[in-house]
mmCIF file of N, CA and C in Angstrom:
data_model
loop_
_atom_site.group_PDB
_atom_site.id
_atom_site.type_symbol
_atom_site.label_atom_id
_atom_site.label_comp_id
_atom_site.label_asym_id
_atom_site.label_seq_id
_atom_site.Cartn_x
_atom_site.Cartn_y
_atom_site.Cartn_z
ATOM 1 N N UNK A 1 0.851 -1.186 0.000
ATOM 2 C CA UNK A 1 0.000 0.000 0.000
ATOM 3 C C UNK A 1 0.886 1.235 0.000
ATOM 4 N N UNK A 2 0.446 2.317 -0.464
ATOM 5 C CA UNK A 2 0.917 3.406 -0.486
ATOM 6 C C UNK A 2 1.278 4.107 0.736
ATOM 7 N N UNK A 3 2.353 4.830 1.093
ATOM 8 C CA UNK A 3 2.111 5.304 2.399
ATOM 9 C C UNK A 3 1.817 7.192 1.929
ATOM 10 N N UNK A 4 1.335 7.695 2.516
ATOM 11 C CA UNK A 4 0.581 8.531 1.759
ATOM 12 C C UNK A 4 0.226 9.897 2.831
ATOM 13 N N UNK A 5 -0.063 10.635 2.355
ATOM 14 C CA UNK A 5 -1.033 11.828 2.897
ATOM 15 C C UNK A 5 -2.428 11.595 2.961
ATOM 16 N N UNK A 6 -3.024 13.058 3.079
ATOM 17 C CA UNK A 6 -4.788 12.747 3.522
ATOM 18 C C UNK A 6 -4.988 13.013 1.803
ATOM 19 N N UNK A 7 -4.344 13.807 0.929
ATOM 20 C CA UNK A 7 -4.551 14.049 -0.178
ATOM 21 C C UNK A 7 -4.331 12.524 -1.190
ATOM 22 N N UNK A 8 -3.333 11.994 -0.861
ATOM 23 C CA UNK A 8 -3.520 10.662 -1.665
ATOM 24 C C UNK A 8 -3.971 9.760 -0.929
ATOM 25 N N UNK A 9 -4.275 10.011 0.064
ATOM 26 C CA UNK A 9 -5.162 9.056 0.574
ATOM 27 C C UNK A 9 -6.476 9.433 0.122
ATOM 28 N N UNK A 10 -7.657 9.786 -0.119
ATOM 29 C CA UNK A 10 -8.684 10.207 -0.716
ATOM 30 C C UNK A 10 -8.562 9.906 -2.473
ATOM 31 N N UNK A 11 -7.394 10.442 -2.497
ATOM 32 C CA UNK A 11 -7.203 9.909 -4.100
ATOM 33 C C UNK A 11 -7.272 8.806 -4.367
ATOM 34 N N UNK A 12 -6.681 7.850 -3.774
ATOM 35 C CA UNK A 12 -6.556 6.140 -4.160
ATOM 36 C C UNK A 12 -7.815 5.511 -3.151
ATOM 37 N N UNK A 13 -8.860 6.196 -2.309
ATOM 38 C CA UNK A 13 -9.691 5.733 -2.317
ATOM 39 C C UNK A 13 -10.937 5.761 -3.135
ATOM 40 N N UNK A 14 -11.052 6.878 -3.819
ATOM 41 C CA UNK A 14 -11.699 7.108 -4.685
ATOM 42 C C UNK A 14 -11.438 6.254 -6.252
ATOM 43 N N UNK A 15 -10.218 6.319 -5.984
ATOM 44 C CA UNK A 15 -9.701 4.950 -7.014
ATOM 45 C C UNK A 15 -10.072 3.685 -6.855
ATOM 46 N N UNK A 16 -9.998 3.440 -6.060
ATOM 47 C CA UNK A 16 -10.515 2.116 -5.790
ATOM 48 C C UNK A 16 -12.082 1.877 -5.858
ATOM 49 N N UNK A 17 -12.646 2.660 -4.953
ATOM 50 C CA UNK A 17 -14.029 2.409 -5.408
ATOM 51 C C UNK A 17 -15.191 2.211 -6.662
ATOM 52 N N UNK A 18 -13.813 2.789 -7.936
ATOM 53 C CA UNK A 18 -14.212 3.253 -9.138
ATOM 54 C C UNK A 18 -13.778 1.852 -9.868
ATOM 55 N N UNK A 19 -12.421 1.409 -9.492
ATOM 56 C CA UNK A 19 -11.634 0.627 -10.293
ATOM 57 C C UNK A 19 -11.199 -0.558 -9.949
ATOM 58 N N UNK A 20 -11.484 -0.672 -8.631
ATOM 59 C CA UNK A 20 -10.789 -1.883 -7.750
ATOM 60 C C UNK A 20 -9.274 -1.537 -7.270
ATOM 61 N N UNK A 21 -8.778 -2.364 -6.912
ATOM 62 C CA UNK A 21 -7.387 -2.092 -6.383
ATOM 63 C C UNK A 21 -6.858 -1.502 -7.308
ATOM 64 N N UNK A 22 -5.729 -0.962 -6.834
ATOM 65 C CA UNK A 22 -4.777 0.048 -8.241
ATOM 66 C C UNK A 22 -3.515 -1.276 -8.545
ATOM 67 N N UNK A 23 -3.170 -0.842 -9.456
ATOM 68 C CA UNK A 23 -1.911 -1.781 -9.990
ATOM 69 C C UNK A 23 -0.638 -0.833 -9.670
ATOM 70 N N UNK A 24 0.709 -1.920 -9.515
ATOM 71 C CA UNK A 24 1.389 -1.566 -8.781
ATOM 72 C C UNK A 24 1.999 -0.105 -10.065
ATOM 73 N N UNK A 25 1.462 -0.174 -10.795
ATOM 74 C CA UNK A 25 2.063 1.145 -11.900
ATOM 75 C C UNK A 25 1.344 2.152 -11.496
ATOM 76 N N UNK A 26 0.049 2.248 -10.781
ATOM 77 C CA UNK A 26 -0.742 3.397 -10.544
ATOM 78 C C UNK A 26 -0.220 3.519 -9.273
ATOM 79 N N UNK A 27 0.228 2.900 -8.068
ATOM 80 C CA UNK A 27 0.838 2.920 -7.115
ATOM 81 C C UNK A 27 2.139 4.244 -7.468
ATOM 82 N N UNK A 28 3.048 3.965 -8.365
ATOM 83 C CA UNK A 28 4.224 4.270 -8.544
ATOM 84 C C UNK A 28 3.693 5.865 -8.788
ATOM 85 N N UNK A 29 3.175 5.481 -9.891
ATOM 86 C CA UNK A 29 2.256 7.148 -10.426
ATOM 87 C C UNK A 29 1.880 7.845 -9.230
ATOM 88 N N UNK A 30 1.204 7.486 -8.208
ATOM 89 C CA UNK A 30 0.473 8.687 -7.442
ATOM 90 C C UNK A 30 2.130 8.837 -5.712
ATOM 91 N N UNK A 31 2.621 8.359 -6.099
ATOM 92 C CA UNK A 31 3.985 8.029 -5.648
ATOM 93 C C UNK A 31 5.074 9.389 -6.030
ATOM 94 N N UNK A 32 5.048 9.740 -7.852
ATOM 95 C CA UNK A 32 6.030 10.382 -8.193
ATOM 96 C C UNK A 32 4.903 11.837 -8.097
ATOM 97 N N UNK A 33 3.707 11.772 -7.692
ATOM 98 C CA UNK A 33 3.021 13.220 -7.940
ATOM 99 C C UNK A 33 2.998 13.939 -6.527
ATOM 100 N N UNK A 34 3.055 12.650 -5.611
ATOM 101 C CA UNK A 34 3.202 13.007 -4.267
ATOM 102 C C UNK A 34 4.533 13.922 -4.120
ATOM 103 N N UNK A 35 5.392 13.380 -4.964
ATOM 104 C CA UNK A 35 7.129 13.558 -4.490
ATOM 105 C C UNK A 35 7.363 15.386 -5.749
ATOM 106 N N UNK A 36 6.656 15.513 -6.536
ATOM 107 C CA UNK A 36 6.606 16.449 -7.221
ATOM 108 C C UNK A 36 5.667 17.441 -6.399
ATOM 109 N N UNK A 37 4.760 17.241 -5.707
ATOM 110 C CA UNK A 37 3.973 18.236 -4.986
ATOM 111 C C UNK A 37 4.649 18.616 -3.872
ATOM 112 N N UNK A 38 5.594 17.347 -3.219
ATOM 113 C CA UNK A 38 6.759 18.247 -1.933
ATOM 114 C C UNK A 38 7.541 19.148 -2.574
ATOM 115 N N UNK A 39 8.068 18.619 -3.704
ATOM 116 C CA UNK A 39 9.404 19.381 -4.647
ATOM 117 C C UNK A 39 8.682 20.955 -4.693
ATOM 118 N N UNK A 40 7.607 21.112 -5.428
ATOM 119 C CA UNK A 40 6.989 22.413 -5.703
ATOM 120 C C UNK A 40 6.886 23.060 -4.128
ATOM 121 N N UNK A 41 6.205 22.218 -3.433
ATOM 122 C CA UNK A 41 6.331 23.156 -1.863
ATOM 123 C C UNK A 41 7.425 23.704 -1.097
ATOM 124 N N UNK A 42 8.742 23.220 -1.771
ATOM 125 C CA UNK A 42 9.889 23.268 -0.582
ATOM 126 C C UNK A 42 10.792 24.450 -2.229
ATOM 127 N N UNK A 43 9.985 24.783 -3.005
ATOM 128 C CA UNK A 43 10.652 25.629 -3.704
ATOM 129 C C UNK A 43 11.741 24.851 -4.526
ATOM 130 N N UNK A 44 11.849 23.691 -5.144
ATOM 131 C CA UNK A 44 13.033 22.769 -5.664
ATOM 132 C C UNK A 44 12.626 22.800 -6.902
ATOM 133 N N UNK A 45 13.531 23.582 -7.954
ATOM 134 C CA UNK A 45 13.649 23.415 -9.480
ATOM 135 C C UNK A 45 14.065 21.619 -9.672
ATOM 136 N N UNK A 46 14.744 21.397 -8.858
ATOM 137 C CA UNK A 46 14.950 20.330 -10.237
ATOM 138 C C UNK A 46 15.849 18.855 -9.087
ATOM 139 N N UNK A 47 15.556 17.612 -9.147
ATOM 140 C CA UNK A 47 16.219 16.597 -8.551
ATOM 141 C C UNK A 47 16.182 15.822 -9.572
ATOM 142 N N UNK A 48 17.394 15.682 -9.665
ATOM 143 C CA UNK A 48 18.775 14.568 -10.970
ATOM 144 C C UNK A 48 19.159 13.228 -9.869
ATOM 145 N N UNK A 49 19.727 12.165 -10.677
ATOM 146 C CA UNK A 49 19.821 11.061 -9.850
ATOM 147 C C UNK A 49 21.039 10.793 -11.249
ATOM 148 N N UNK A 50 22.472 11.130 -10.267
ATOM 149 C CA UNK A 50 23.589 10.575 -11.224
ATOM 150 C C UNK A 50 24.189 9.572 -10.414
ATOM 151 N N UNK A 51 25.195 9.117 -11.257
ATOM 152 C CA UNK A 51 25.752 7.967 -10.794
ATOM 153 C C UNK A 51 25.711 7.191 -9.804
ATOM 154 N N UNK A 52 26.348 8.503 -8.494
ATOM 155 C CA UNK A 52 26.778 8.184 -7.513
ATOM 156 C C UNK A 52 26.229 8.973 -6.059
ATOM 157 N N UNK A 53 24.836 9.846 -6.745
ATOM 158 C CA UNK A 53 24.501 11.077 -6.215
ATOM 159 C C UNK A 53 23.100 11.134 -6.357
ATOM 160 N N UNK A 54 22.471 12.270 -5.269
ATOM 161 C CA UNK A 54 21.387 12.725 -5.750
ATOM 162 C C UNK A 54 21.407 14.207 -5.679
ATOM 163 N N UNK A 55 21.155 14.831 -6.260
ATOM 164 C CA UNK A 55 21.483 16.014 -6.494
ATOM 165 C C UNK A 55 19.714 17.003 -6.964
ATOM 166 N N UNK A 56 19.836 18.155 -5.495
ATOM 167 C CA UNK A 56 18.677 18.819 -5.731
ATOM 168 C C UNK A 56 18.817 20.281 -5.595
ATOM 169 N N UNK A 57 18.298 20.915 -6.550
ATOM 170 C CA UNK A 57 18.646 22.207 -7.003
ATOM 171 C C UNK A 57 17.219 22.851 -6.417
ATOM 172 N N UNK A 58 17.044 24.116 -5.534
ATOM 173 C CA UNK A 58 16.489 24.805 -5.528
ATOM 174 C C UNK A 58 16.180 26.339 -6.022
ATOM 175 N N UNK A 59 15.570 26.999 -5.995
ATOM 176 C CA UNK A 59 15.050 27.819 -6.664
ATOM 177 C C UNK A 59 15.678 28.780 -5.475
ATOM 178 N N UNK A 60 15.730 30.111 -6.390
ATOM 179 C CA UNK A 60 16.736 31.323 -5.429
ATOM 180 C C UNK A 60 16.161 31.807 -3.947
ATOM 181 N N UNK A 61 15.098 31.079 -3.236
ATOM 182 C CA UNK A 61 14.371 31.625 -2.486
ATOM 183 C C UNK A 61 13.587 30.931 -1.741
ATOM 184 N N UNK A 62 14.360 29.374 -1.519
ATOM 185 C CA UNK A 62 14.101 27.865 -1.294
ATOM 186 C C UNK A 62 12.992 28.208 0.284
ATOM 187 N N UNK A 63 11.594 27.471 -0.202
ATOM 188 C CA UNK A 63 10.656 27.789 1.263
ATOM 189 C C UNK A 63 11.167 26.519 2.294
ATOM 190 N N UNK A 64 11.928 26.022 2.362
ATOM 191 C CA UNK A 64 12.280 25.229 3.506
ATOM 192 C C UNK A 64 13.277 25.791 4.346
ATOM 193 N N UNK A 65 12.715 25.476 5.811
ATOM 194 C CA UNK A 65 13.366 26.403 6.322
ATOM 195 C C UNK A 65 14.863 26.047 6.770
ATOM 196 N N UNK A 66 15.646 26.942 7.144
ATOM 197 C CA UNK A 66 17.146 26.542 7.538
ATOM 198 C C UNK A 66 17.151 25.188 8.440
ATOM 199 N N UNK A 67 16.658 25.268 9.672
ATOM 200 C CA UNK A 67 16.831 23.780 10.581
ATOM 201 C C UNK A 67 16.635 22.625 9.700
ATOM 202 N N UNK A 68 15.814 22.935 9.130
ATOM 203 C CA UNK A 68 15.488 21.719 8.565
ATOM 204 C C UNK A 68 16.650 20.896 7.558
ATOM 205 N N UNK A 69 16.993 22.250 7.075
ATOM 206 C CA UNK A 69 18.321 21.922 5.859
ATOM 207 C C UNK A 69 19.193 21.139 6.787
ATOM 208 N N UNK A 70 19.719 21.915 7.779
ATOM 209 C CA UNK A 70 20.798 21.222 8.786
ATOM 210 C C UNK A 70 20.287 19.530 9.274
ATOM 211 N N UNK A 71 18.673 19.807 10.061
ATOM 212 C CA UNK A 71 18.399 18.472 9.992
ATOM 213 C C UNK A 71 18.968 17.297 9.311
ATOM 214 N N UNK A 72 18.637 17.689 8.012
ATOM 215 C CA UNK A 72 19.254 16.951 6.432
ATOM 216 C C UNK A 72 20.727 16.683 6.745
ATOM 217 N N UNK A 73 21.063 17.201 7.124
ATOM 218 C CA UNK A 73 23.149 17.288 6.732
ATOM 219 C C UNK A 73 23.052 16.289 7.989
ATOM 220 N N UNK A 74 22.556 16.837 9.317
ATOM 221 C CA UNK A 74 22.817 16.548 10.562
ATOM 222 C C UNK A 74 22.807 14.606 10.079
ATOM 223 N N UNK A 75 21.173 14.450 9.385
ATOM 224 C CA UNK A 75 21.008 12.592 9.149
ATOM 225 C C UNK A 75 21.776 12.240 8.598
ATOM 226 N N UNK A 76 22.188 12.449 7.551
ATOM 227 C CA UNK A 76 23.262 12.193 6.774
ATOM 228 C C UNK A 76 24.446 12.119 6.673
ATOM 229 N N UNK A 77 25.319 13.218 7.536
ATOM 230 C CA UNK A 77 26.140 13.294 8.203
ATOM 231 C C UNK A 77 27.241 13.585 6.551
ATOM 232 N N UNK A 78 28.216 12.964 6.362
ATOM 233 C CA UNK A 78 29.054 13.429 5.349
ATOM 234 C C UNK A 78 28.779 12.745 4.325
ATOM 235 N N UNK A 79 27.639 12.316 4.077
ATOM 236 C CA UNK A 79 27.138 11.696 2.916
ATOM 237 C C UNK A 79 26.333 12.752 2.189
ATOM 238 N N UNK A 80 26.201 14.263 2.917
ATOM 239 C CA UNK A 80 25.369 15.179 2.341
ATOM 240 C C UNK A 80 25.946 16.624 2.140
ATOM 241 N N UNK A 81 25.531 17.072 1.116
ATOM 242 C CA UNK A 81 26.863 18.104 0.732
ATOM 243 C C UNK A 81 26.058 19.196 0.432
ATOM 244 N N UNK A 82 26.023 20.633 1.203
ATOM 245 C CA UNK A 82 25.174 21.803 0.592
ATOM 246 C C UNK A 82 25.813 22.836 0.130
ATOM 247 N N UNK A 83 25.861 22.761 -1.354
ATOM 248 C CA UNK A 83 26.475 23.788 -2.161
ATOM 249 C C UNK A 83 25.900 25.507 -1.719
ATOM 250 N N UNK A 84 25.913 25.851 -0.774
ATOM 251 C CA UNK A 84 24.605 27.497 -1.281
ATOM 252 C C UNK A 84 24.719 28.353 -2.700
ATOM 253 N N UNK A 85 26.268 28.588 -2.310
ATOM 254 C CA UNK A 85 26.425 29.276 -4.257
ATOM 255 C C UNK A 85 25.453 28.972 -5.304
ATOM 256 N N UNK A 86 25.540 27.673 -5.376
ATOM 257 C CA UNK A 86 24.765 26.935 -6.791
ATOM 258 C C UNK A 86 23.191 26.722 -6.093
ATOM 259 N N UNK A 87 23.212 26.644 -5.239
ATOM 260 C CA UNK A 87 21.748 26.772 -4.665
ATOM 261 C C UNK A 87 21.500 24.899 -5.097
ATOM 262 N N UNK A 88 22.401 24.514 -4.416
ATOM 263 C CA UNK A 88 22.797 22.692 -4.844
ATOM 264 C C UNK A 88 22.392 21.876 -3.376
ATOM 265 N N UNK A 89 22.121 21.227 -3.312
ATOM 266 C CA UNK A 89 22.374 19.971 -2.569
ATOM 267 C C UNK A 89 22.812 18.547 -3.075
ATOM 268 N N UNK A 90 23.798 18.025 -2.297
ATOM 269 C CA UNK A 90 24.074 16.600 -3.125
ATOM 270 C C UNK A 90 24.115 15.818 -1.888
ATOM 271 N N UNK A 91 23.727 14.764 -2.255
ATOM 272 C CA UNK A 91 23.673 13.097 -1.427
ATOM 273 C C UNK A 91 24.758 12.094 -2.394
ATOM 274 N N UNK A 92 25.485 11.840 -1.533
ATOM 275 C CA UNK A 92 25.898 10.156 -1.996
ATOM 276 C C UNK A 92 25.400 9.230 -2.038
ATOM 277 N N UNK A 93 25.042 8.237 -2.921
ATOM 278 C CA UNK A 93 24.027 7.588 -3.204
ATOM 279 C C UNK A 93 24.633 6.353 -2.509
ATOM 280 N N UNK A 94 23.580 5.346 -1.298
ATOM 281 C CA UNK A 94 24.673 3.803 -0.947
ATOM 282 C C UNK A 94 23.999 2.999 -1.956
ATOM 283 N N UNK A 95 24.272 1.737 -2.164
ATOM 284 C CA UNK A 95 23.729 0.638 -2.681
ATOM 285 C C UNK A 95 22.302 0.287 -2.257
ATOM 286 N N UNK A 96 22.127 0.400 -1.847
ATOM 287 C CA UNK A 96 20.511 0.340 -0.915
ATOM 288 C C UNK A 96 19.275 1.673 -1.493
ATOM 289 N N UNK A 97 20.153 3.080 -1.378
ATOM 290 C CA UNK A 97 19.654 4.128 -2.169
ATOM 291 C C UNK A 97 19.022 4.055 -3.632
ATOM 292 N N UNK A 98 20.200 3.031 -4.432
ATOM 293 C CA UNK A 98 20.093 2.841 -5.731
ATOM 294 C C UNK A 98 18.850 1.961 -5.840
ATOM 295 N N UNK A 99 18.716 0.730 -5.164
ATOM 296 C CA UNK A 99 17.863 0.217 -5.285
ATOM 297 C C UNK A 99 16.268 0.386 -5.241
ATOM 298 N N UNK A 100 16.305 1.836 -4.282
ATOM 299 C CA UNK A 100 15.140 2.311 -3.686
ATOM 300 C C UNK A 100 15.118 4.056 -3.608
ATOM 301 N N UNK A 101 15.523 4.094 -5.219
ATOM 302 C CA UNK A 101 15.862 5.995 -5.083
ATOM 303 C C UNK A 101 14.416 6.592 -4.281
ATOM 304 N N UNK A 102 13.298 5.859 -4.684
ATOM 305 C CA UNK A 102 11.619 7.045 -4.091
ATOM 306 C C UNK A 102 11.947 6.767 -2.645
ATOM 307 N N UNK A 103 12.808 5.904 -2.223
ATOM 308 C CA UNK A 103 12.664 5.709 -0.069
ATOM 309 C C UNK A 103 13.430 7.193 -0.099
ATOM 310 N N UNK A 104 14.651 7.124 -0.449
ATOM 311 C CA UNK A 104 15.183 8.133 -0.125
ATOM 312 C C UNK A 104 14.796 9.586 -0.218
ATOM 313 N N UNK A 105 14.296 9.723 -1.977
ATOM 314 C CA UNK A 105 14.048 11.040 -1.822
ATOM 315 C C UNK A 105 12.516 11.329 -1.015
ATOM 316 N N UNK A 106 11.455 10.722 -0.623
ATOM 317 C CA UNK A 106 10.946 10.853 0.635
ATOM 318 C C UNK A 106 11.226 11.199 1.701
ATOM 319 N N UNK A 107 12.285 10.164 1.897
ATOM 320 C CA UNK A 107 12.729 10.634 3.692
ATOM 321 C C UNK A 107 13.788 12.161 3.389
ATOM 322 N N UNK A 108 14.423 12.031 2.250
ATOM 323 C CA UNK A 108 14.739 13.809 2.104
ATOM 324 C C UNK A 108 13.963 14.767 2.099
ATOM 325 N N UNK A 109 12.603 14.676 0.893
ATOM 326 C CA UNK A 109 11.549 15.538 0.997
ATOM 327 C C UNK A 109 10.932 15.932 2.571
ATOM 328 N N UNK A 110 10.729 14.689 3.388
ATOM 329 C CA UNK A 110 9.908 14.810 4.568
ATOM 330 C C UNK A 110 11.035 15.576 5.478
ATOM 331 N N UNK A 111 12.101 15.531 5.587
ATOM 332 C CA UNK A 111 12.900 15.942 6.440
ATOM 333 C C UNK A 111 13.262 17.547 6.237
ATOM 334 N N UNK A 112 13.043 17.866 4.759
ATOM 335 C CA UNK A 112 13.315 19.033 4.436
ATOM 336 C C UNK A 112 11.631 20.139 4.572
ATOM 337 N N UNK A 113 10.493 19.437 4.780
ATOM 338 C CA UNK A 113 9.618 19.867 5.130
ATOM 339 C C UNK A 113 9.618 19.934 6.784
ATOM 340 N N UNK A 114 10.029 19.420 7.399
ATOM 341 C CA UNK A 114 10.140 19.515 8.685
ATOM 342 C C UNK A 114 9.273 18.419 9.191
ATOM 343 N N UNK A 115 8.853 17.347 8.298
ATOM 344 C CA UNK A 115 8.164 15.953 9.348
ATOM 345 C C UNK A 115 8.740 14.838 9.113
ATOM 346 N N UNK A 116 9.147 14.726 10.007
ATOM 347 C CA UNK A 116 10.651 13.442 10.556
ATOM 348 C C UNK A 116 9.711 12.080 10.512
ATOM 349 N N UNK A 117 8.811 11.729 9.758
ATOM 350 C CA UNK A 117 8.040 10.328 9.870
ATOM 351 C C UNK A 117 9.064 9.023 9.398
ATOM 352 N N UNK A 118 9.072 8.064 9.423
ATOM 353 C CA UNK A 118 9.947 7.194 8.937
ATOM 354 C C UNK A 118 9.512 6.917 7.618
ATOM 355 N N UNK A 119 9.950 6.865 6.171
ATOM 356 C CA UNK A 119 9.693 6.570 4.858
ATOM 357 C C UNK A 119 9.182 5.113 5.335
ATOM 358 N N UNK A 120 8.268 4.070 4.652
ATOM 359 C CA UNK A 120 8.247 2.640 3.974
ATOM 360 C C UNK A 120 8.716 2.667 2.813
#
């Protein structure tokens, strides 16, 4: 099951009632709209997933607030790198990350919003 808000939660119930269970592709879908509606809230132009990295660019005037950024560095510890110049953030990606890039950028999104919930 999705782990979700009150907003996709209502969404995929309404789905269901219409359609039956969702398939695990409509799962994924209301998954990447969730993770695009934090991105737009926390002011983030743009998150790239290279090699070895995740890398998230905000916009000149990023609405998340400072603790929270630190929060981020604080979990991460030297696996997390905040450019300000470039208005950058980068993560080192582990083997586990790769496997499961949406856990991570969740528990980044949620942490950079300021709600520390544990990702599934």
């Amino acid at each position: 099951m999705l782990p979700c808000g009150g907003w996709n939660r209502s969404l995929l119930d309404e789905l269901i009632d219409r359609f039956g269970e969702p398939t695990e592709s409509v799962i994924k879908l209301l998954e990447v709209a969730r993770v695009k509606i934090l991105a737009r809230d926390l002011s983030i132009k743009n998150i790239m997933q290279k090699e070895d990295r995740l890398e998230i660019v905000f916009l000149p005037e990023p609405k998340c607030a400072g603790e929270n950024i630190v929060a981020l560095v604080n979990e991460f510890g030297r696996r997390a790198k905040l450019l300000p110049e470039d208005m950058l953030l980068r993560i080192k990606l582990t083997e586990n990350d790769r496997r499961d890039i949406m856990k991570l950028l969740k528990q980044v999104l949620n942490i950079l919003s300021g709600n520390r919930v544990e990702v599934k």
